[in-house]
Tab-separated table of C-alpha atoms in Angstrom:
chain	number	residue	atom	x	y	z
A	109	MET	CA	13.387	21.463	-29.817
A	110	ASP	CA	15.744	23.876	-31.461
A	111	THR	CA	17.983	22.032	-33.827
A	112	GLY	CA	19.882	22.919	-36.956
A	113	GLY	CA	20.224	20.682	-39.915
A	114	ARG	CA	19.819	20.135	-43.533
A	115	GLY	CA	18.090	17.373	-45.162
A	116	SER	CA	17.988	16.446	-48.758
A	117	GLY	CA	17.913	12.750	-48.628
A	118	GLN	CA	19.260	10.627	-51.334
A	119	ASP	CA	19.888	6.991	-51.507
A	120	PRO	CA	23.528	5.978	-51.892
A	121	GLU	CA	22.456	4.029	-54.923
A	122	HIS	CA	21.214	7.304	-56.460
A	123	PRO	CA	24.027	9.742	-55.870
A	124	GLY	CA	23.616	13.342	-56.816
A	125	PRO	CA	26.104	15.514	-58.667
A	126	THR	CA	29.431	15.891	-56.973
A	127	GLY	CA	30.699	19.357	-56.224
A	128	ARG	CA	34.099	20.153	-57.639
A	129	ASN	CA	36.652	21.913	-55.620
A	130	GLY	CA	40.123	22.940	-56.507
A	131	GLY	CA	42.527	25.794	-56.425
A	132	GLY	CA	42.503	28.171	-59.333
A	133	GLY	CA	45.314	30.417	-58.145
A	134	ARG	CA	47.866	29.214	-60.647
A	135	GLU	CA	45.755	29.860	-63.701
A	136	THR	CA	44.411	33.159	-62.417
A	137	GLY	CA	47.898	34.384	-61.728
A	138	THR	CA	49.067	33.227	-65.156
A	139	GLU	CA	46.489	35.254	-67.001
A	140	ALA	CA	47.184	38.339	-64.913
A	141	GLY	CA	50.818	38.013	-65.818
A	142	GLY	CA	50.205	38.251	-69.572
A	143	GLU	CA	51.918	36.289	-72.324
A	144	THR	CA	55.157	35.792	-70.415
A	145	GLY	CA	53.310	34.286	-67.483
A	146	THR	CA	51.309	32.132	-69.894
A	147	GLU	CA	54.389	30.732	-71.545
A	148	THR	CA	55.988	30.129	-68.154
A	149	GLY	CA	52.827	28.354	-66.984
A	150	ARG	CA	52.805	26.217	-70.149
A	151	GLY	CA	56.430	25.306	-69.633
A	152	ALA	CA	55.797	24.414	-66.029
A	153	GLY	CA	52.753	22.385	-67.070
A	154	ARG	CA	54.808	20.421	-69.628
A	155	SER	CA	57.448	19.804	-66.973
A	156	ARG	CA	54.850	18.543	-64.518
A	157	SER	CA	53.299	16.315	-67.193
A	158	ARG	CA	56.700	14.749	-67.962
A	159	SER	CA	57.298	14.253	-64.242
A	160	LYS	CA	53.921	12.567	-63.782
A	161	ALA	CA	54.474	10.337	-66.824
A	162	GLY	CA	57.830	9.258	-65.429
A	163	ALA	CA	56.300	8.538	-62.040
A	164	ARG	CA	53.598	6.394	-63.637
A	165	ASP	CA	56.208	4.462	-65.647
A	166	ARG	CA	58.225	3.810	-62.480
A	167	ALA	CA	55.076	2.656	-60.674
A	168	ARG	CA	54.260	0.208	-63.496
A	169	ALA	CA	57.834	-1.118	-63.416
A	170	ARG	CA	57.632	-1.664	-59.648
A	171	GLU	CA	54.286	-3.426	-60.127
A	172	ARG	CA	55.821	-5.773	-62.697
A	173	ASP	CA	58.656	-6.508	-60.256
A	174	GLY	CA	56.151	-7.602	-57.631
A	175	ASP	CA	56.415	-4.594	-55.326
A	176	PRO	CA	53.350	-4.766	-53.019
A	177	ASP	CA	53.203	-0.962	-52.793
A	178	ALA	CA	53.239	-0.407	-56.536
A	179	GLY	CA	49.465	-0.625	-56.983
A	180	LEU	CA	48.866	1.870	-54.201
A	181	LEU	CA	51.419	4.296	-55.628
A	182	ARG	CA	49.843	4.031	-59.059
A	183	SER	CA	46.363	4.727	-57.616
A	184	LEU	CA	47.686	7.755	-55.780
A	185	GLY	CA	49.174	9.034	-59.023
A	186	VAL	CA	45.826	8.708	-60.781
A	187	LEU	CA	44.095	10.588	-57.972
A	188	ARG	CA	46.719	13.336	-58.128
A	189	ASP	CA	46.209	13.724	-61.881
A	190	ARG	CA	42.463	14.012	-61.371
A	191	ALA	CA	42.937	16.575	-58.618
A	192	ASP	CA	45.148	18.697	-60.891
A	193	ARG	CA	42.579	18.539	-63.700
A	194	ASP	CA	39.797	19.506	-61.291
A	195	SER	CA	41.935	22.386	-59.997
A	196	ALA	CA	42.439	23.774	-63.505
A	197	PHE	CA	38.755	23.315	-64.303
A	198	THR	CA	37.780	25.153	-61.121
A	199	ALA	CA	40.094	28.030	-61.991
A	200	ARG	CA	38.530	28.449	-65.432
A	201	LEU	CA	35.030	28.055	-64.053
A	202	TYR	CA	35.327	30.583	-61.223
A	203	ARG	CA	37.549	33.161	-62.877
A	204	THR	CA	34.688	35.438	-63.888
A	205	ARG	CA	32.172	34.310	-61.249
A	206	ARG	CA	32.596	37.578	-59.293
A	207	ILE	CA	31.113	39.682	-62.084
A	208	ASP	CA	28.847	37.178	-63.846
A	209	TRP	CA	25.763	38.373	-62.015
A	210	LEU	CA	26.247	42.027	-62.973
A	211	PRO	CA	24.080	43.539	-65.743
A	212	ARG	CA	25.913	44.317	-68.957
A	213	TRP	CA	25.372	48.052	-68.625
A	214	VAL	CA	27.114	47.988	-65.249
A	215	LYS	CA	30.114	46.145	-66.688
A	216	ALA	CA	30.265	48.747	-69.452
A	217	LEU	CA	30.606	51.714	-67.075
A	218	PRO	CA	34.456	51.934	-67.014
A	219	PRO	CA	34.960	52.147	-70.807
A	220	THR	CA	31.897	54.384	-71.053
A	221	LEU	CA	33.467	56.890	-68.646
A	222	VAL	CA	36.700	56.899	-70.664
A	223	VAL	CA	34.795	57.600	-73.877
A	224	MET	CA	32.682	60.257	-72.148
A	225	ALA	CA	35.831	62.000	-70.910
A	226	LEU	CA	37.188	62.183	-74.461
A	227	VAL	CA	33.894	63.293	-76.033
A	228	LEU	CA	33.201	65.956	-73.413
A	229	GLU	CA	36.729	67.363	-73.651
A	230	LEU	CA	36.343	67.790	-77.377
A	231	ALA	CA	32.749	69.052	-77.290
A	232	THR	CA	32.853	71.542	-74.419
A	233	PRO	CA	34.655	74.836	-73.924
A	234	THR	CA	38.320	74.597	-72.969
A	235	ARG	CA	37.712	75.991	-69.486
A	236	TYR	CA	36.009	72.718	-68.525
A	237	SER	CA	38.038	69.616	-67.589
A	238	PHE	CA	36.710	66.075	-67.295
A	239	ALA	CA	39.924	64.284	-66.363
A	240	SER	CA	38.291	63.067	-63.133
A	241	PHE	CA	36.167	60.730	-65.264
A	242	LEU	CA	39.340	58.793	-66.063
A	243	THR	CA	40.152	58.247	-62.385
A	244	ALA	CA	36.586	57.126	-61.730
A	245	ALA	CA	36.793	54.695	-64.655
A	246	VAL	CA	39.898	53.001	-63.211
A	247	VAL	CA	38.361	52.623	-59.738
A	248	LEU	CA	35.125	51.242	-61.173
A	249	ALA	CA	37.093	48.804	-63.311
A	250	ALA	CA	38.658	47.372	-60.145
A	251	LEU	CA	35.215	46.710	-58.702
A	252	LEU	CA	33.447	45.547	-61.849
A	253	THR	CA	36.080	43.738	-63.901
A	254	ARG	CA	39.115	41.512	-63.553
A	255	PRO	CA	42.702	42.702	-62.839
A	256	PHE	CA	43.781	42.596	-66.486
A	257	ALA	CA	40.864	44.808	-67.533
A	258	THR	CA	41.699	47.205	-64.685
A	259	VAL	CA	45.283	47.545	-65.921
A	260	LEU	CA	44.042	48.045	-69.486
A	261	THR	CA	41.617	50.762	-68.355
A	262	GLY	CA	44.374	52.514	-66.391
A	263	VAL	CA	46.860	52.440	-69.259
A	264	LEU	CA	44.212	53.729	-71.673
A	265	SER	CA	43.301	56.534	-69.257
A	266	ILE	CA	46.920	57.588	-68.808
A	267	ALA	CA	47.460	57.564	-72.575
A	268	LEU	CA	44.295	59.605	-73.103
A	269	LEU	CA	45.298	62.101	-70.397
A	270	THR	CA	48.718	62.505	-71.976
A	271	GLY	CA	47.183	62.924	-75.440
A	272	MET	CA	44.745	65.570	-74.228
A	273	HIS	CA	47.655	67.420	-72.595
A	274	LEU	CA	49.487	67.496	-75.915
A	275	GLY	CA	46.412	68.430	-77.948
A	276	LEU	CA	44.709	70.782	-75.454
A	277	SER	CA	47.577	72.573	-73.770
A	278	ASP	CA	45.373	75.451	-72.621
A	279	VAL	CA	43.314	73.028	-70.546
A	280	TYR	CA	46.147	70.729	-69.442
A	281	PRO	CA	49.170	72.936	-68.646
A	282	GLU	CA	52.750	71.867	-67.972
A	283	ASN	CA	51.996	70.563	-64.467
A	284	VAL	CA	50.023	67.646	-65.951
A	285	VAL	CA	52.824	65.347	-64.724
A	286	GLY	CA	51.240	65.408	-61.270
A	287	PRO	CA	47.810	64.190	-62.480
A	288	ILE	CA	49.482	61.526	-64.603
A	289	ILE	CA	51.458	60.222	-61.613
A	290	THR	CA	48.280	60.286	-59.525
A	291	LEU	CA	46.383	58.325	-62.179
A	292	ALA	CA	49.234	55.799	-62.395
A	293	LEU	CA	49.130	55.282	-58.627
A	294	VAL	CA	45.347	54.921	-58.709
A	295	THR	CA	45.751	52.303	-61.439
A	296	ALA	CA	48.311	50.367	-59.396
A	297	PHE	CA	46.216	50.362	-56.227
A	298	SER	CA	43.029	49.562	-58.169
A	299	THR	CA	44.740	46.603	-59.832
A	300	LEU	CA	45.846	45.352	-56.417
A	301	LEU	CA	42.277	45.743	-55.164
A	302	ALA	CA	40.918	43.817	-58.150
A	303	MET	CA	43.389	40.985	-57.495
A	304	ILE	CA	42.398	40.821	-53.824
A	305	LEU	CA	38.702	40.784	-54.727
A	306	GLU	CA	39.225	38.011	-57.259
A	307	ARG	CA	41.205	35.864	-54.853
A	308	THR	CA	38.661	36.424	-52.094
A	309	THR	CA	35.775	35.554	-54.401
A	310	LEU	CA	37.530	32.404	-55.570
A	311	ARG	CA	38.149	31.409	-51.972
A	312	LEU	CA	34.508	31.941	-51.020
A	313	VAL	CA	33.256	29.985	-54.017
A	314	GLN	CA	35.603	27.115	-53.195
A	315	VAL	CA	34.449	27.071	-49.567
A	316	ASN	CA	30.848	27.057	-50.772
A	317	ALA	CA	31.638	24.158	-53.103
A	318	VAL	CA	33.133	22.208	-50.192
A	319	ALA	CA	30.022	22.897	-48.100
A	320	GLU	CA	27.759	21.740	-50.934
A	321	ALA	CA	29.800	18.567	-51.411
A	322	THR	CA	29.638	17.910	-47.668
A	323	GLN	CA	25.888	18.407	-47.667
A	324	ARG	CA	25.476	15.981	-50.550
A	325	ALA	CA	27.613	13.440	-48.716
A	326	LEU	CA	25.536	13.725	-45.541
A	327	LEU	CA	22.066	14.415	-46.943
A	328	ARG	CA	21.865	13.157	-50.470
A	329	PRO	CA	19.298	14.084	-53.129
A	330	LEU	CA	16.220	11.896	-53.267
A	331	PRO	CA	15.254	9.698	-56.222
A	332	GLU	CA	11.679	9.971	-57.460
A	333	ARG	CA	11.069	6.287	-56.784
A	334	LEU	CA	12.764	3.624	-54.712
A	335	GLY	CA	11.230	0.176	-55.066
A	336	PRO	CA	7.525	0.362	-54.147
A	337	VAL	CA	7.837	3.874	-52.750
A	338	ARG	CA	7.515	7.200	-54.511
A	339	LEU	CA	9.140	9.985	-52.558
A	340	ALA	CA	10.078	13.652	-52.472
A	341	GLY	CA	11.561	15.977	-49.905
A	342	VAL	CA	12.781	19.443	-49.205
A	343	TYR	CA	15.276	20.934	-46.804
A	344	ARG	CA	15.608	24.552	-45.790
A	345	ALA	CA	18.324	25.867	-43.529
A	346	ALA	CA	17.563	28.339	-40.778
A	347	ASP	CA	20.665	30.255	-41.837
A	348	GLU	CA	20.417	30.670	-45.597
A	349	ALA	CA	24.155	31.373	-45.776
A	350	ALA	CA	24.878	27.887	-44.403
A	351	LEU	CA	24.207	24.566	-46.090
A	352	ILE	CA	24.673	22.125	-43.251
A	353	GLY	CA	22.984	21.774	-39.884
A	354	GLY	CA	21.205	19.380	-37.559
A	355	ASP	CA	18.066	18.178	-39.371
A	356	LEU	CA	18.636	14.994	-41.325
A	357	TYR	CA	17.062	12.307	-43.466
A	358	SER	CA	18.144	9.264	-45.402
A	359	VAL	CA	16.398	6.677	-47.565
A	360	ARG	CA	17.778	3.290	-48.579
A	361	SER	CA	16.686	0.202	-50.454
A	362	THR	CA	17.664	-2.752	-48.255
A	363	PRO	CA	17.190	-6.547	-48.207
A	364	TYR	CA	14.284	-5.929	-45.834
A	365	GLY	CA	12.538	-3.307	-47.963
A	366	VAL	CA	12.804	0.458	-48.296
A	367	ARG	CA	13.921	2.112	-45.067
A	368	ALA	CA	13.828	5.807	-44.283
A	369	LEU	CA	15.026	8.032	-41.470
A	370	VAL	CA	14.032	11.581	-40.543
A	371	GLY	CA	15.719	13.123	-37.530
A	372	ASP	CA	16.617	16.257	-35.660
A	373	VAL	CA	19.911	16.509	-33.793
A	374	ARG	CA	20.183	18.597	-30.656
A	375	GLY	CA	21.630	21.976	-31.552
A	376	LYS	CA	21.450	24.071	-34.690
A	377	GLY	CA	23.706	25.056	-37.531
A	378	ILE	CA	27.271	23.951	-38.151
A	379	GLY	CA	27.757	22.768	-34.573
A	380	ALA	CA	25.223	19.965	-35.059
A	381	THR	CA	26.791	18.429	-38.156
A	382	GLU	CA	28.946	15.999	-36.165
A	383	GLY	CA	25.798	14.299	-34.902
A	384	VAL	CA	24.261	14.348	-38.378
A	385	ALA	CA	27.334	12.669	-39.869
A	386	THR	CA	27.323	9.952	-37.203
A	387	ILE	CA	23.607	9.208	-37.439
A	388	THR	CA	23.277	9.188	-41.232
A	389	SER	CA	26.400	7.094	-41.832
A	390	THR	CA	25.413	4.591	-39.131
A	391	PHE	CA	21.858	4.348	-40.466
A	392	ARG	CA	23.049	3.611	-43.999
A	393	GLU	CA	25.171	0.733	-42.748
A	394	ALA	CA	22.758	-0.585	-40.109
A	395	ALA	CA	19.737	-0.453	-42.443
A	396	MET	CA	21.446	-3.004	-44.672
A	397	THR	CA	22.374	-5.458	-41.933
A	398	CYS	CA	19.873	-5.123	-39.059
A	399	SER	CA	16.729	-7.209	-39.421
A	400	THR	CA	14.487	-4.799	-37.459
A	401	LEU	CA	14.117	-1.076	-37.000
A	402	ALA	CA	14.757	-1.481	-33.267
A	403	GLU	CA	18.153	-3.045	-33.975
A	404	THR	CA	18.909	-0.192	-36.363
A	405	ALA	CA	18.044	2.352	-33.674
A	406	ASP	CA	20.233	0.504	-31.146
A	407	ARG	CA	23.148	0.611	-33.584
A	408	ILE	CA	22.711	4.387	-33.955
A	409	GLU	CA	22.603	4.760	-30.152
A	410	ALA	CA	25.882	2.843	-29.856
A	411	ALA	CA	27.527	5.092	-32.451
A	412	MET	CA	26.335	8.198	-30.614
A	413	ALA	CA	27.743	6.824	-27.354
A	414	MET	CA	31.130	6.447	-29.047
A	415	ASP	CA	30.839	10.018	-30.268
A	416	ARG	CA	30.301	11.232	-26.719
A	417	THR	CA	33.437	9.420	-25.602
A	418	ASP	CA	35.452	10.932	-28.454
A	419	MET	CA	34.174	14.416	-27.644
A	420	GLU	CA	35.165	14.091	-24.009
A	421	VAL	CA	38.713	13.230	-25.081
A	422	GLY	CA	38.921	16.008	-27.690
A	423	GLY	CA	36.382	16.650	-30.384
A	424	SER	CA	34.014	19.544	-30.043
A	425	GLN	CA	35.000	20.453	-26.503
A	426	ALA	CA	38.686	20.776	-27.400
A	427	VAL	CA	38.002	22.721	-30.594
A	428	PRO	CA	34.591	24.384	-30.190
A	429	VAL	CA	32.561	25.014	-33.305
A	430	ARG	CA	30.331	28.075	-33.556
A	431	GLY	CA	26.894	26.953	-32.473
A	432	THR	CA	28.137	23.956	-30.461
A	433	PRO	CA	26.890	24.355	-26.891
A	434	LYS	CA	28.960	23.635	-23.799
A	435	GLY	CA	28.607	20.123	-22.509
A	436	TRP	CA	27.657	18.954	-26.004
A	437	SER	CA	29.114	15.512	-25.406
A	438	GLN	CA	26.757	14.950	-22.449
A	439	GLU	CA	23.727	16.225	-24.335
A	440	LEU	CA	24.228	14.592	-27.712
A	441	PHE	CA	20.824	13.270	-28.706
A	442	ALA	CA	18.454	13.298	-31.626
A	443	THR	CA	14.759	12.770	-32.145
A	444	ALA	CA	14.093	10.448	-35.053
A	445	VAL	CA	11.446	8.433	-36.821
A	446	LEU	CA	12.406	5.302	-38.765
A	447	LEU	CA	10.132	3.763	-41.394
A	448	GLU	CA	10.223	0.471	-43.262
A	449	PHE	CA	8.196	-0.511	-46.322
A	450	PRO	CA	8.626	-4.313	-46.417
A	451	LEU	CA	9.243	-6.208	-49.622
A	452	GLU	CA	5.893	-7.978	-49.362
A	453	GLY	CA	4.165	-4.576	-49.483
A	454	GLY	CA	0.832	-3.480	-48.098
A	455	LEU	CA	2.095	-2.053	-44.813
A	456	VAL	CA	4.627	0.229	-43.185
A	457	ARG	CA	6.509	-0.207	-39.934
A	458	VAL	CA	7.200	2.920	-37.909
A	459	LEU	CA	9.609	3.341	-34.996
A	460	ASN	CA	9.475	6.745	-33.318
A	461	ARG	CA	12.127	7.990	-30.913
A	462	GLY	CA	10.732	11.241	-29.546
A	463	HIS	CA	10.127	12.770	-32.988
A	464	PRO	CA	6.969	14.651	-34.079
A	465	PRO	CA	4.394	12.086	-35.273
A	466	ILE	CA	4.020	11.545	-38.990
A	467	PHE	CA	0.793	12.198	-40.903
A	468	ARG	CA	-1.072	9.722	-43.086
A	469	LEU	CA	-2.926	10.949	-46.180
A	470	GLY	CA	-5.237	9.323	-48.703
A	471	GLY	CA	-6.670	6.638	-46.466
A	472	PRO	CA	-10.311	6.060	-45.472
A	473	ASP	CA	-9.859	8.369	-42.487
A	474	GLY	CA	-8.581	11.246	-44.595
A	475	VAL	CA	-5.678	12.997	-42.899
A	476	CYS	CA	-4.742	11.412	-39.585
A	477	ARG	CA	-1.793	11.473	-37.223
A	478	LEU	CA	0.051	8.239	-36.441
A	479	ASN	CA	0.531	8.845	-32.741
A	480	PRO	CA	3.493	6.879	-31.366
A	481	GLU	CA	4.049	5.538	-27.892
A	482	PRO	CA	6.166	7.844	-25.706
A	483	ALA	CA	9.864	7.106	-26.176
A	484	LEU	CA	13.208	8.682	-25.377
A	485	PRO	CA	15.232	10.264	-28.192
A	486	LEU	CA	18.225	8.491	-29.669
A	487	GLY	CA	21.192	8.920	-27.355
A	488	PHE	CA	19.101	8.867	-24.175
A	489	GLY	CA	18.156	5.202	-24.227
A	490	ASP	CA	20.494	4.401	-21.328
A	491	LEU	CA	18.576	6.786	-19.045
A	492	SER	CA	15.663	4.367	-18.718
A	493	ALA	CA	15.771	0.864	-17.282
A	494	GLU	CA	12.631	-0.029	-19.228
A	495	GLU	CA	12.765	-1.290	-22.777
A	496	GLN	CA	11.917	1.305	-25.395
A	497	PRO	CA	8.624	0.916	-27.298
A	498	GLY	CA	8.828	-1.217	-30.405
A	499	GLU	CA	7.762	-0.502	-33.948
A	500	GLN	CA	4.140	-0.001	-34.980
A	501	CYS	CA	2.652	-1.583	-38.103
A	502	HIS	CA	0.081	0.152	-40.304
A	503	VAL	CA	-1.675	-1.357	-43.305
A	504	LEU	CA	-1.375	0.810	-46.408
A	505	ALA	CA	-3.490	0.840	-49.535
A	506	TYR	CA	-2.111	1.783	-52.908
A	507	GLY	CA	-1.490	5.528	-53.087
A	508	GLU	CA	-1.584	6.216	-49.352
A	509	THR	CA	1.022	8.754	-48.339
A	510	LEU	CA	3.073	9.442	-45.217
A	511	VAL	CA	4.438	12.879	-44.329
A	512	ALA	CA	7.462	13.059	-42.021
A	513	TYR	CA	8.915	16.389	-40.976
A	514	SER	CA	11.049	18.159	-38.387
A	515	ASP	CA	9.854	20.562	-35.740
A	516	GLY	CA	11.053	23.429	-37.897
A	517	VAL	CA	7.698	23.041	-39.692
A	518	THR	CA	5.341	22.875	-36.734
A	519	GLU	CA	7.234	25.480	-34.677
A	520	ALA	CA	7.142	28.132	-37.392
A	521	ARG	CA	5.135	31.056	-36.004
A	522	SER	CA	2.857	33.599	-37.631
A	523	ARG	CA	2.981	37.313	-36.870
A	524	ASP	CA	0.530	36.657	-34.029
A	525	GLY	CA	2.786	34.021	-32.500
A	526	VAL	CA	0.600	31.085	-33.577
A	527	PHE	CA	2.397	27.845	-34.460
A	528	TYR	CA	1.911	26.457	-37.946
A	529	PRO	CA	-1.002	23.952	-37.809
A	530	LEU	CA	0.336	21.300	-40.170
A	531	GLY	CA	-2.429	18.790	-39.449
A	532	ALA	CA	-5.199	21.315	-40.004
A	533	ARG	CA	-3.647	22.634	-43.213
A	534	LEU	CA	-3.245	19.127	-44.606
A	535	ALA	CA	-6.835	18.326	-43.643
A	536	GLU	CA	-8.103	21.411	-45.483
A	537	ARG	CA	-6.404	20.306	-48.681
A	538	TYR	CA	-6.495	16.505	-48.425
A	539	GLY	CA	-9.048	15.856	-45.727
A	540	ASP	CA	-11.901	14.200	-47.658
A	541	GLY	CA	-10.234	10.831	-47.797
A	542	HIS	CA	-9.645	11.183	-51.517
A	543	GLY	CA	-7.884	14.504	-51.682
A	544	ALA	CA	-4.509	12.817	-51.753
A	545	SER	CA	-5.525	10.391	-54.491
A	546	VAL	CA	-6.320	10.512	-58.184
A	547	ILE	CA	-8.835	8.093	-59.760
A	548	HIS	CA	-7.850	7.077	-63.287
A	549	GLU	CA	-10.199	5.993	-66.093
A	550	ASP	CA	-9.358	2.320	-65.505
A	551	GLY	CA	-10.510	2.627	-61.899
A	552	ASN	CA	-7.061	2.468	-60.371
A	553	ARG	CA	-6.153	4.976	-57.745
A	554	SER	CA	-2.736	6.577	-57.402
A	555	GLY	CA	-1.671	9.207	-54.962
A	556	VAL	CA	-1.016	12.808	-55.737
A	557	GLU	CA	2.614	13.285	-56.631
A	558	PRO	CA	4.736	13.483	-53.455
A	559	ALA	CA	6.501	16.507	-54.930
A	560	GLU	CA	3.159	18.360	-55.030
A	561	ILE	CA	2.555	17.662	-51.339
A	562	VAL	CA	6.064	18.778	-50.437
A	563	SER	CA	5.642	21.924	-52.499
A	564	PHE	CA	2.312	22.736	-50.847
A	565	ILE	CA	3.678	22.371	-47.295
A	566	HIS	CA	6.814	24.338	-48.068
A	567	ARG	CA	4.949	27.225	-49.696
A	568	ASP	CA	2.282	27.235	-47.018
A	569	VAL	CA	4.627	27.299	-44.039
A	570	THR	CA	6.735	29.987	-45.708
A	571	ARG	CA	3.678	32.172	-46.138
A	572	TRP	CA	2.480	31.426	-42.617
A	573	ALA	CA	5.670	32.330	-40.759
A	574	ARG	CA	7.168	35.793	-40.762
A	575	THR	CA	10.576	34.204	-40.318
A	576	ILE	CA	11.701	30.595	-40.005
A	577	ASN	CA	14.317	30.415	-37.263
A	578	ASP	CA	14.971	26.695	-37.367
A	579	ASP	CA	16.082	24.191	-39.939
A	580	LEU	CA	13.225	22.574	-41.801
A	581	VAL	CA	12.943	19.186	-43.471
A	582	ILE	CA	9.920	17.538	-45.100
A	583	LEU	CA	9.902	13.992	-46.464
A	584	VAL	CA	6.859	12.524	-48.251
A	585	LEU	CA	6.716	8.788	-48.943
A	586	GLN	CA	3.926	7.205	-50.971
A	587	HIS	CA	3.076	3.514	-51.154
A	588	ALA	CA	2.871	2.860	-54.895
A	589	PRO	CA	4.197	-0.597	-55.842
A	590	GLY	CA	4.485	-1.586	-59.464
């Protein structure tokens, strides 16, 4: 099944870093404007600060008078202040991001060309002219530096050209006015280009920050341990330029134990994120309130049915998203596997809805596949009059490990067109029954770190496949109470 998604599961109780996003146009423009712009910006900032302080005082007064809306207005004011601070921070943070990655010698090219022009004019015969170096320096400054540095390079070049005309009149005759005007125009256009590049870069960085924040909200980073379970995971997008797609995962600590979800929404890329958002948000709520995995799956099915109704009214069909297929509302489904590690420990419950079977490592049978009963994917439950298969229970010893994954792993192909044999590769590395365990001096056994297993699979499938054309998610959960 070709789906697109990103997984990076994280429990809501273990949130990851939050991406900051804000406009930096005001501060960027202020610096480009020089001291006058700076003073104007400071004055405007003081004016805004006084305005905000007055608004907060009025909100407090209304709250004292018993106005029911006063608390809301005060909260909105606090949020606005935070947004303004984040905006200024973003401006300072991203101002030089466009050139940060460049080597120092590349950044030094514009002033180097200016110095070379001066040195060569003084060191070579008068019949040679190197004024073109100055024009090249200004153009390079637009590409390699910020607008202010471009203006500075242009002004310095014009001054140097004028000085060489006065000092070397036999090389720079009376018609030097034309070259000076040309250099001034090049400086003006180069400065405009530098400003456009900086604004475009800032815009792209902000969009990327929004995408990262969205990914963290949908597929949150995983903790190393959650109750009796050690875990690790990795997500890789089919399109490396995108951060969000159709593969998904989520892990939560609930009153019934640790529950996990790995799924694969129909579709790929940005167009599948609507389904990811619905499934992950519904799972996080249902996992806390539903007593069984079957009830949790039914709750997700109901949410997906509501999504289909919304899409028929408007949604994706009214405003198509790149990658969203026609008839998406009628074909909204997802394969998924739900797992539960009960509080009493010693076993795991697995409910599979059309998803690739998970692998079990470190048990007496070595590496084995937990084959589920045939079942329809989430979203297709109403197509069958028969009741869907229930959950399966498996006894787990300390250190036994489960590997859940999306079909992006097993459908990765080698140069010869052979699918990646996940089971065989795991058996080669962990197939002796003890390969996924470590025996300590006190006789206790603990599993190999889940992160090591994730790293092995990720490296191995990347080496196996010439290209990976689907989203890929791997989640490793290890029973390790205490």
